[in-house]
Coordinates of C-alpha atoms and ligand atoms in Angstrom, one line a residue:
X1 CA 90.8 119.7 90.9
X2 CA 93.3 119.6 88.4
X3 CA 90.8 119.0 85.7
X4 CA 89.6 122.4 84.3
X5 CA 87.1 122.3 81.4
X6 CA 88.2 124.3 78.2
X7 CA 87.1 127.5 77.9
X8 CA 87.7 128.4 74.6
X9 CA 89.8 127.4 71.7
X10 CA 93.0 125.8 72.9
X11 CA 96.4 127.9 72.2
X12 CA 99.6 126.6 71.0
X13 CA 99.1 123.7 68.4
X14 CA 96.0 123.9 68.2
X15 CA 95.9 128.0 67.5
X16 CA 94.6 128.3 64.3
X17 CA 91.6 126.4 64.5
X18 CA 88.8 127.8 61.6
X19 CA 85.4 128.9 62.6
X20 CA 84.6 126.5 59.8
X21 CA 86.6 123.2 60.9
X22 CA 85.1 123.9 64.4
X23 CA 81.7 123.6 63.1
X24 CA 83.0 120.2 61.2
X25 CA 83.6 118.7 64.0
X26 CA 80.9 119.8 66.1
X27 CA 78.0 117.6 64.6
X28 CA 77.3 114.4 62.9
X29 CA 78.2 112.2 65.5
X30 CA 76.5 109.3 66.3
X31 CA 74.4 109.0 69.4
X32 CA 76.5 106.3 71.2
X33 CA 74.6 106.3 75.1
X34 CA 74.4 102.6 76.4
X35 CA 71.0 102.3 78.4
X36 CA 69.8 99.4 81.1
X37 CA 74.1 98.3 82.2
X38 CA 74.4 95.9 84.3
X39 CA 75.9 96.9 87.9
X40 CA 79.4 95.6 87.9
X41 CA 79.6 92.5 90.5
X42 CA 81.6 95.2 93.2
X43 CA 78.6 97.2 93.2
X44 CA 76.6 96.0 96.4
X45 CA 79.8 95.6 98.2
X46 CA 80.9 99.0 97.2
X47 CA 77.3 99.9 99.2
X48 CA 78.4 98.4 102.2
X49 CA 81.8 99.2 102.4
X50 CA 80.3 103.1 102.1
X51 CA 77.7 102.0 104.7
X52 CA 80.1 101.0 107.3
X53 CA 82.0 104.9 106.3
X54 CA 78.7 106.5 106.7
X55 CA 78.2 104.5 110.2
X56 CA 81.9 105.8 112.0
X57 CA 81.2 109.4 110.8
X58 CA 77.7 110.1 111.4
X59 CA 77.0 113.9 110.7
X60 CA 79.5 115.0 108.4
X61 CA 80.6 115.2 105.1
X62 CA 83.2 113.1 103.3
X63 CA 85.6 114.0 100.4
X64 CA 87.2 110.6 99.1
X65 CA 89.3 111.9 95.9
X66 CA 90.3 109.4 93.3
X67 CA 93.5 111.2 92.5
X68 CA 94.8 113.3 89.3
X69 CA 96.5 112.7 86.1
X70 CA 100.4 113.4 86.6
X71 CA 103.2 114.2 84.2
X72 CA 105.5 112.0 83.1
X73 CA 107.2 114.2 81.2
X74 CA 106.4 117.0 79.3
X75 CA 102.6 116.1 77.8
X76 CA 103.3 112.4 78.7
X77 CA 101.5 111.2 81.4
X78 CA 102.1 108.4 84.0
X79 CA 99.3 105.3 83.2
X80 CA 97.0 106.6 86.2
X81 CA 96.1 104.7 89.1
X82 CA 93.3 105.5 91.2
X83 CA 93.6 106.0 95.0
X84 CA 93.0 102.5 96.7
X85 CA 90.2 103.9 99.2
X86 CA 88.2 105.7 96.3
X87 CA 88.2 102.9 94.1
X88 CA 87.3 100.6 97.3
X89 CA 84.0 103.0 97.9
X90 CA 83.3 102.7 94.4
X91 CA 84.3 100.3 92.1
X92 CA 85.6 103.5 89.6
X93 CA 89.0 103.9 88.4
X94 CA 88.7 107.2 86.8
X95 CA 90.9 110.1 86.8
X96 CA 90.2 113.8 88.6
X97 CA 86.8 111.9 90.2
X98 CA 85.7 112.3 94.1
X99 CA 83.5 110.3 96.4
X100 CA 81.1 112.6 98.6
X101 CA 79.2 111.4 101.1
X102 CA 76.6 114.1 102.3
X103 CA 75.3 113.3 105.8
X104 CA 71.4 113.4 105.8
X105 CA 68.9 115.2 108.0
X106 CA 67.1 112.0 108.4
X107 CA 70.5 109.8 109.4
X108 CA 73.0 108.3 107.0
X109 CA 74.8 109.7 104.2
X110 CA 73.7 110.2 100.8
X111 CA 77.0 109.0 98.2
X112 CA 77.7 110.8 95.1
X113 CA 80.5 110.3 92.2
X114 CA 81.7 113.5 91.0
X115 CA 83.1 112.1 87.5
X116 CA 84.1 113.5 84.8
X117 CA 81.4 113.9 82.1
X118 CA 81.2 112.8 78.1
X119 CA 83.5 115.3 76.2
X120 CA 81.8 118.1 75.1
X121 CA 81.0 118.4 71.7
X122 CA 80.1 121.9 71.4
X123 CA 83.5 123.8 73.1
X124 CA 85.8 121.1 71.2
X125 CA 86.9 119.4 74.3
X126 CA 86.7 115.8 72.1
X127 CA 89.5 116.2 69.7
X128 CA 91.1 119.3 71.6
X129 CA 92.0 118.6 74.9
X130 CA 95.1 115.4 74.4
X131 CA 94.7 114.8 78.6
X132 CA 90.7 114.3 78.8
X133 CA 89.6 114.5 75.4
X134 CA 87.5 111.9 74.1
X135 CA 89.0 110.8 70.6
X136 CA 92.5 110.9 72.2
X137 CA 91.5 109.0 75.1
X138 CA 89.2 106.9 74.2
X139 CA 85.2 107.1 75.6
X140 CA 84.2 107.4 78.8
X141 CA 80.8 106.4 80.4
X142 CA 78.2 108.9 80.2
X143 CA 77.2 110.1 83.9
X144 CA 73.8 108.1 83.3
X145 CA 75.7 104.9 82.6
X146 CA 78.3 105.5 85.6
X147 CA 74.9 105.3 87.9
X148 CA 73.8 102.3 86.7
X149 CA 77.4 100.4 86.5
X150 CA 78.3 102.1 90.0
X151 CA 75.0 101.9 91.8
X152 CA 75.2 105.4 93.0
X153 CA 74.5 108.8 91.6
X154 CA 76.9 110.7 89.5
X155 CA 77.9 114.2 89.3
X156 CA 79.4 116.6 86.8
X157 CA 83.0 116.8 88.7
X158 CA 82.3 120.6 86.8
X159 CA 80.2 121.0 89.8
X160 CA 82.5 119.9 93.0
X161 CA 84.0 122.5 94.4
X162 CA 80.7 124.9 94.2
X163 CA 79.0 122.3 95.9
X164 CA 81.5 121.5 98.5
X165 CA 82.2 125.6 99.3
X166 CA 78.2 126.8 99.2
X167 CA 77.1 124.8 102.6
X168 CA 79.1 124.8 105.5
X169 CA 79.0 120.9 106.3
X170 CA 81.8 119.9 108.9
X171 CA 83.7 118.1 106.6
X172 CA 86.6 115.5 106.5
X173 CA 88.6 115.3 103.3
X174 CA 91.1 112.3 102.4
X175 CA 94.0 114.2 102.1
X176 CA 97.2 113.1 99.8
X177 CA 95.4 112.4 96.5
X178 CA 94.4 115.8 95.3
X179 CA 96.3 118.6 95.7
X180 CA 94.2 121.5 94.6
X181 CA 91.0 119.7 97.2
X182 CA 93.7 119.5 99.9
X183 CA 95.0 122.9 99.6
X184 CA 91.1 124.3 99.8
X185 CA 89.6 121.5 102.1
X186 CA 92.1 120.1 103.9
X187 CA 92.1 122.4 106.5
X188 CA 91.8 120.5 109.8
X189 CA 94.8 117.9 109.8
X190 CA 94.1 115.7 112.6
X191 CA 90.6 115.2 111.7
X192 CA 91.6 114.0 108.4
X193 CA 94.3 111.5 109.3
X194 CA 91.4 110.2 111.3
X195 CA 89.1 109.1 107.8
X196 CA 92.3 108.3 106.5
X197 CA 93.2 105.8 109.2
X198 CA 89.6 104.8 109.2
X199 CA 89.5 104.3 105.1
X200 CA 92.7 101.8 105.6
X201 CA 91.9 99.7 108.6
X202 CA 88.4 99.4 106.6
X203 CA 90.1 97.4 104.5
X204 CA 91.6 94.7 106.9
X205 CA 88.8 92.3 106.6
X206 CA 87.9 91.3 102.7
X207 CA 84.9 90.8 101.7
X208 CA 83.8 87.9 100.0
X209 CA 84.3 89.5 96.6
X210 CA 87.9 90.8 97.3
X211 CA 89.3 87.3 98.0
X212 CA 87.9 86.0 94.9
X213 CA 90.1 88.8 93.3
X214 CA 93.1 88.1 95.2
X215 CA 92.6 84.1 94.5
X216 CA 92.2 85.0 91.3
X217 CA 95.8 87.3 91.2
X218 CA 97.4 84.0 93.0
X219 CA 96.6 82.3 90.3
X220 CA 97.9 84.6 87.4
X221 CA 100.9 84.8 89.4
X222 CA 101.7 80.9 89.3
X223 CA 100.9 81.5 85.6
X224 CA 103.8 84.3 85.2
X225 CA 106.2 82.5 87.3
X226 CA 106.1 79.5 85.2
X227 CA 106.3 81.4 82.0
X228 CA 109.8 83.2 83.9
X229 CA 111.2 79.8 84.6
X230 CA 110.6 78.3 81.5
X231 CA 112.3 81.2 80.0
X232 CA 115.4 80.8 82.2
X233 CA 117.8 79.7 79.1
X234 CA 116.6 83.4 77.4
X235 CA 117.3 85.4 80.2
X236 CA 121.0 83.8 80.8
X237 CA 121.6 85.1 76.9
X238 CA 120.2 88.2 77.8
X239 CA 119.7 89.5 81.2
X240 CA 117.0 90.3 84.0
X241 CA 115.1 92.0 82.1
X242 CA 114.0 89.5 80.1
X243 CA 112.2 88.1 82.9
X244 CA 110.6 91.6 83.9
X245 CA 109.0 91.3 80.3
X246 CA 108.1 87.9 80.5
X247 CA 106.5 88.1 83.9
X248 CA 105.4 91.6 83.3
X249 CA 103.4 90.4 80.2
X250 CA 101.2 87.9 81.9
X251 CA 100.2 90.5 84.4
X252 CA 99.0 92.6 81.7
X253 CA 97.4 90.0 80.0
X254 CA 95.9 88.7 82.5
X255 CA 95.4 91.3 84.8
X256 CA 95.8 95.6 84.6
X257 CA 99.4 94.9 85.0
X258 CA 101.9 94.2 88.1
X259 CA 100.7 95.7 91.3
X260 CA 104.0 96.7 92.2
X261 CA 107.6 97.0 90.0
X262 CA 108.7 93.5 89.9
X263 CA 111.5 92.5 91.5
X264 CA 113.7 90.5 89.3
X265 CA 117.3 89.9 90.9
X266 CA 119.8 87.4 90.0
X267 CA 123.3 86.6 92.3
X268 CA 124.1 89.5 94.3
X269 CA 121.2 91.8 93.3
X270 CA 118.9 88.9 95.2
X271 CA 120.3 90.6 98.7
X272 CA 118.8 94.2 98.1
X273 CA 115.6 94.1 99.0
X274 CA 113.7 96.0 96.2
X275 CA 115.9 95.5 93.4
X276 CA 113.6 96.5 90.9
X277 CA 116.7 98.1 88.3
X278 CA 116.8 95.1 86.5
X279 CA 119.4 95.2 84.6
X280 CA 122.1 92.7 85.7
X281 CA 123.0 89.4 84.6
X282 CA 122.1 85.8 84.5
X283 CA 124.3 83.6 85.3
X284 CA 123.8 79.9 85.4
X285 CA 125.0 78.6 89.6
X286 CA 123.4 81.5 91.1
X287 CA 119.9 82.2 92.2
X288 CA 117.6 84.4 90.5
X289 CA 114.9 86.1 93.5
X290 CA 111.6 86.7 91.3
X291 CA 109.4 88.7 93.4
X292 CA 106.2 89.8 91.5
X293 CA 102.5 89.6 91.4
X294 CA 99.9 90.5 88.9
X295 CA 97.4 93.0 89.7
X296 CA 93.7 92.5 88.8
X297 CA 91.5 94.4 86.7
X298 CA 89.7 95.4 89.5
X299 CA 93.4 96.4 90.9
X300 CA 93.7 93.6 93.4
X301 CA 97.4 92.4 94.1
X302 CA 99.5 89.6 94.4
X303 CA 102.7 89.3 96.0
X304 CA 104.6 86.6 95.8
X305 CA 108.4 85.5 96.0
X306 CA 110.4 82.6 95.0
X307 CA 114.0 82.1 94.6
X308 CA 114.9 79.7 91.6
X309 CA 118.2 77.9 91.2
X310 CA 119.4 79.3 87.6
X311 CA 120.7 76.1 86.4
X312 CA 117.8 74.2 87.8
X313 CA 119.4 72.8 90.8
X314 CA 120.8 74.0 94.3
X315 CA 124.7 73.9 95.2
X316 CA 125.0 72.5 98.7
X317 CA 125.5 75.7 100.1
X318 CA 122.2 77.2 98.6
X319 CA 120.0 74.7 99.6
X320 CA 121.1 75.0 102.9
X321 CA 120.0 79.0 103.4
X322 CA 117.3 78.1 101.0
X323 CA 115.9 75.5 103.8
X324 CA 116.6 77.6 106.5
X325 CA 114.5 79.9 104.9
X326 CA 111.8 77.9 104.1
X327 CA 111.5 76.4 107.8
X328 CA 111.2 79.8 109.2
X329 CA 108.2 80.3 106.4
X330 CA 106.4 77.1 107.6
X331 CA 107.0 78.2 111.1
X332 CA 105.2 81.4 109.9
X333 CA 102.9 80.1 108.1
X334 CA 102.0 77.7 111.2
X335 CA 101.7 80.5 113.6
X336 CA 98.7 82.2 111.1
X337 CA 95.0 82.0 112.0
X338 CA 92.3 83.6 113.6
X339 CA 93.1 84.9 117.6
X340 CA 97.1 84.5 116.8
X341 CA 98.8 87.8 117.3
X342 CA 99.7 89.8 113.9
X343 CA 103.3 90.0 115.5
X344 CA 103.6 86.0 116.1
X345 CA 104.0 85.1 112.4
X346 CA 107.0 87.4 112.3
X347 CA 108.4 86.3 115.9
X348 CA 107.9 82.7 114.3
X349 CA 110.2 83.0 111.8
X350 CA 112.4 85.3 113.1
X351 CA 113.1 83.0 115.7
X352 CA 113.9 80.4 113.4
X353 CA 116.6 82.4 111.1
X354 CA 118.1 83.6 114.1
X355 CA 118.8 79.9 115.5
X356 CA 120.6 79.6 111.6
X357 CA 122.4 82.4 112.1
X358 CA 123.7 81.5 115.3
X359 CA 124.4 77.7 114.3
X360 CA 126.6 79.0 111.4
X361 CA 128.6 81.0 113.9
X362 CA 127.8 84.5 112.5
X363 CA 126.0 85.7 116.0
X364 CA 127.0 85.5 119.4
X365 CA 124.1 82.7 121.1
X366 CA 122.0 81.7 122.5
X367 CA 119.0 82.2 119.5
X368 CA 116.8 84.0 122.2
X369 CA 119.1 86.8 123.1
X370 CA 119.9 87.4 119.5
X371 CA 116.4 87.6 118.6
X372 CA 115.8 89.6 121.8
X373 CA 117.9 92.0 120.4
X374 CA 117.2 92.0 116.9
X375 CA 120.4 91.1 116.0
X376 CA 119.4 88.7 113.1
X377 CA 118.0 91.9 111.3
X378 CA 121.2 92.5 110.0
X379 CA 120.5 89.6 107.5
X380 CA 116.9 89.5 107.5
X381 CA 116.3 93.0 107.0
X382 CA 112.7 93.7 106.6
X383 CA 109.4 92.1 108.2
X384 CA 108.2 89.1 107.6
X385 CA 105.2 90.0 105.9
X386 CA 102.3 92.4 105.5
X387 CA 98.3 93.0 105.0
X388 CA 97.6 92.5 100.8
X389 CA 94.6 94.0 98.8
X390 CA 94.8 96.9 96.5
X391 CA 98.0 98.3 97.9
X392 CA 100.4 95.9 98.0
X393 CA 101.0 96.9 101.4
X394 CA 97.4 97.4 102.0
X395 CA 95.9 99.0 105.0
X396 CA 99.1 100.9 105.5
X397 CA 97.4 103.9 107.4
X398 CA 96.1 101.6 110.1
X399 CA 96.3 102.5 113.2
X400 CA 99.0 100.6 115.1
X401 CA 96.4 98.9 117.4
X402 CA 94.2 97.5 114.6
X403 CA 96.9 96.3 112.3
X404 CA 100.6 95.9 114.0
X405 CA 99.3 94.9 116.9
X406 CA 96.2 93.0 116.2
X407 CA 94.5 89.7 116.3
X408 CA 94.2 88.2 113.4
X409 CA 90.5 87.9 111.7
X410 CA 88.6 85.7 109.0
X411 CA 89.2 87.6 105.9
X412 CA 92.3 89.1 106.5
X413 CA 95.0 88.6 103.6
X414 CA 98.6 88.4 104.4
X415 CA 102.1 87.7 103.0
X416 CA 104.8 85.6 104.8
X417 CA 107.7 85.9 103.5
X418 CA 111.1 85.2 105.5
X419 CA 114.8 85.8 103.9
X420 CA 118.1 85.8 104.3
X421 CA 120.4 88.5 103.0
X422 CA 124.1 88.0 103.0
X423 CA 125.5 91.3 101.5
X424 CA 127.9 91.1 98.8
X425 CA 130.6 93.4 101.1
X426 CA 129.2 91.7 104.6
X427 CA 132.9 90.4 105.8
X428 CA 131.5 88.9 109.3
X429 CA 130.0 86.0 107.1
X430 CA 132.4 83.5 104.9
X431 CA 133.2 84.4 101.4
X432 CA 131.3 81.7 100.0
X433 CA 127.7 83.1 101.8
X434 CA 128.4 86.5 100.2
X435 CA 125.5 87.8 97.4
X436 CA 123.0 85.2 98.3
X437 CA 119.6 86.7 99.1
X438 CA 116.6 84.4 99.4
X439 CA 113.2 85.0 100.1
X440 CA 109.8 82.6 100.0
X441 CA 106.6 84.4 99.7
X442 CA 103.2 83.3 99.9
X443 CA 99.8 85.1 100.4
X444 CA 97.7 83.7 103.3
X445 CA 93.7 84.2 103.8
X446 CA 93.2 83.8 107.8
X447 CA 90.0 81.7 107.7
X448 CA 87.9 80.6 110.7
X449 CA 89.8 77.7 111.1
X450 CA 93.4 78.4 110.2
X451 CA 94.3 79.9 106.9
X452 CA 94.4 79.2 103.1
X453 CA 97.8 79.7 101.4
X454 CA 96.4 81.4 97.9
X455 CA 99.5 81.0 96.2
X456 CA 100.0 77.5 96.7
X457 CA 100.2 75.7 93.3
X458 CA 103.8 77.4 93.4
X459 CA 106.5 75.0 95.1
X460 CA 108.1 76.0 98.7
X461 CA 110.3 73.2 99.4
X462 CA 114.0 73.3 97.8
X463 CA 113.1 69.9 96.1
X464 CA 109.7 70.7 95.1
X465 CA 111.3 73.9 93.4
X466 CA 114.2 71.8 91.5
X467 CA 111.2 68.9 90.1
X468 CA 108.9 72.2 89.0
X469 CA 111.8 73.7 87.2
X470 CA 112.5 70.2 85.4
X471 CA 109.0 69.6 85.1
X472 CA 108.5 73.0 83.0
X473 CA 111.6 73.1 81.0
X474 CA 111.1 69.6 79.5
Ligands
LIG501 N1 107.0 92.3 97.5 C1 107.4 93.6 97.8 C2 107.3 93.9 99.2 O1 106.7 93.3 100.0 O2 108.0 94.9 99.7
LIG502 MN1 105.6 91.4 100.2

């Protein structure tokens, strides 16, 4: 673990501490401990989600780490993010925490959360330790009130590695988040990338609590993509990154933040696919490629795309990739539902850009051989879409039977999104198509009798795009 408790008075700054101030601060403190919590609303599908773990691995112990504080630079550290499957099995978000799931004589497994404790009072840990204490942190939840918010018990993390090293319990580890438990646990690779693979496709099918959190991110996300159109005129008199900010602020108010660095690409920087620099201009004729989605509390993400005409309406020529693009979304979108392939949403589509792509005379025909080949690649570039939860591209450990090449379930949560991608320097397409990107994203629920688009309430349709744009900046 990379959290090691203070043993004695800190050196450097804080060398130089009295006998007599460390008896100040030791005592009269308050007694702050917050009896009978609530358990959050995750908490009984935390249970099961641990249940179905306990189920595949019947026998043996497993180490789920939530991941470790890391250095930004010098004392600064990154805003930490916990490791999607630990916060799954949980609910927690903490720093330098770990899931354990002793098997039982009787059957089952027996969770605990090894969390980090209250600061100590008595070795100074509050107000000397800048990473984990306390008064620089801010409070944590006493181990008591973990149990009840979590639903499970809670351990000193003090205590992990003693108890993970004195019984010899076959063990599986969830390697990648935790260096120090890796380097001492993680001794049997192949076994581990099986809990690993396990931990992701777990996460396929949402439960009923998940989708409210990814309906709810939808619906932040309309929210910050109507505060970055209205805010067009700004970002023309300034530049991208005025619509980072603007977007980036209703994710944080409404959510933790963006669940992924928001893509905000204007003319030519709308054709690289993660353009996430920011720092280019606005210019009013071209098309800004906003590609963004708030993250809950509960770290459940959005991902959604639109591409906006800057001066409110599409030239000829835009509209024309910008349909393309949107028929090979709706034939996407039509080819979702439960029993459909995983891979026909993305044949859909791609069959669809390709015939574009051959009608403008920029590949060799028929559309079938073309998309036989993959030859429309070299302007639609990546997929056409992925799984969506906590990651952004969730589940991404999966094996390639349950996810690639899958059947798609109730509950499953996936993003369409089709583009086109005419490269700035591309000189086997006419001038005029040169640095246009466009992209339509939405985030699809597969339901038992089709699917639900989550991020509907934001326009698709080149005309429904111009009227919303006009509708918000008047
Ligand atoms: N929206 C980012 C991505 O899907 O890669
Ligand atoms: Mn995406």
């Amino acid at each position: 673990m990379s959290y090691r408790r203070p043993t004695g008075r800190r050196k450097g700054l804080y060398d130089g501490v009295t006998d007599e101030l460390a008896a100040l601060m030791r005592t009269g403190w308050a007694d702050s401990q917050q009896l009978d919590l609530a358990p959050e609303a995750q908490a009984p599908y935390a249970a099961a989600r641990r249940d179905a773990l306990s189920a595949r691995f019947p026998g043996e112990r497993l180490v789920i780490p939530a991941g470790t504080l890391k250095i930004r630079s010098n004392d600064d550290l990154y805003a930490f993010r916990p490791s999607s499957a630990y916060t799954h099995l949980t609910g927690d978000q903490t720093p330098d925490a770990a899931l354990v799931l002793n098997p039982m004589p009787e059957g089952g497994h027996e969770p605990v959360a090894y969390l980090l404790p209250r600061s100590s009072r008595e070795n100074g840990e509050f107000w000397l330790n800048a990473a984990t204490g306390e008064l620089w942190v801010g409070r944590r939840h006493a181990l008591e009130e973990a149990e009840q918010l979590l639903g499970l018990p809670c351990r000193d993390i003090g205590n992990l590695v003693d108890d993970l090293t004195t019984s010899s319990v076959p063990t599986r580890l969830h390697q990648g988040h935790d260096a120090a438990l890796d380097q001492r646990l993680g001794t049997d690779p192949d076994r581990d990338t099986e809990l690993g693979e396990f931990l992701a496709e777990l996460r396929l099918i949402k439960d009923p609590w998940e989708i409210e959190q990814l309906r709810f991110a939808c619906t932040a996300t309309t929210r910050g993509f109507e505060d970055a159109a209205r805010d067009l005129t700004t970002a023309i008199a300034t530049s991208e990154r005025w619509i980072e900010g603007t977007f980036n602020r209703r994710a944080r108010l409404e959510g933790n933040g963006v669940g992924y660095g928001t893509i905000c690409a204007a003319g030519p920087h709308a054709t690289i696919m993660h353009w996430v620099r920011n720092d280019g201009p606005v210019r009013p004729g071209e098309l800004l490629l906003l590609d963004a989605g708030v993250e809950t509390n509960d770290l459940y993400t959005a991902d959604v795309t639109r591409t906006l005409p800057i001066s409110g309406r599409f030239s000829p020529l835009q509209r024309d990739i910008y349909d393309a693009v949107h028929e090979a979304q709706e034939a996407g979108m039509a080819a979702v539902g439960p029993g459909a392939r995983y891979r026909d949403f993305h044949e859909a589509a791609q069959r669809v850009l390709a015939a574009h792509l051959v009608d403008w005379g920029f590949l060799d025909g028929p559309a079938d051989r073309v998309y036989e080949l993959g030859l429309q690649r070299r302007f639609t570039m990546a997929g056409t879409g992925h799984m969506l939860g906590l990651d952004v591209h969730d589940c991404a450990q999966a094996r390639t039977a349950t996810y690639v090449d899958c059947e798609l379930e109730p509950g499953m949560v996936l993003t369409v999104e089709p583009g086109l991608y005419f490269q700035q320097d591309d000189l086997t397409v006419p001038a005029e198509f040169r640095g246009i990107g466009v992209r339509i994203e939405d985030d699809l629920l597969v339901t038992p009798t089709g699917h639900v688009n989550l991020s509907a309430t934001l326009p698709r349709t080149s005309t429904e795009v111009e009227s919303w744009m006009a509708a918000l900046t008047d």
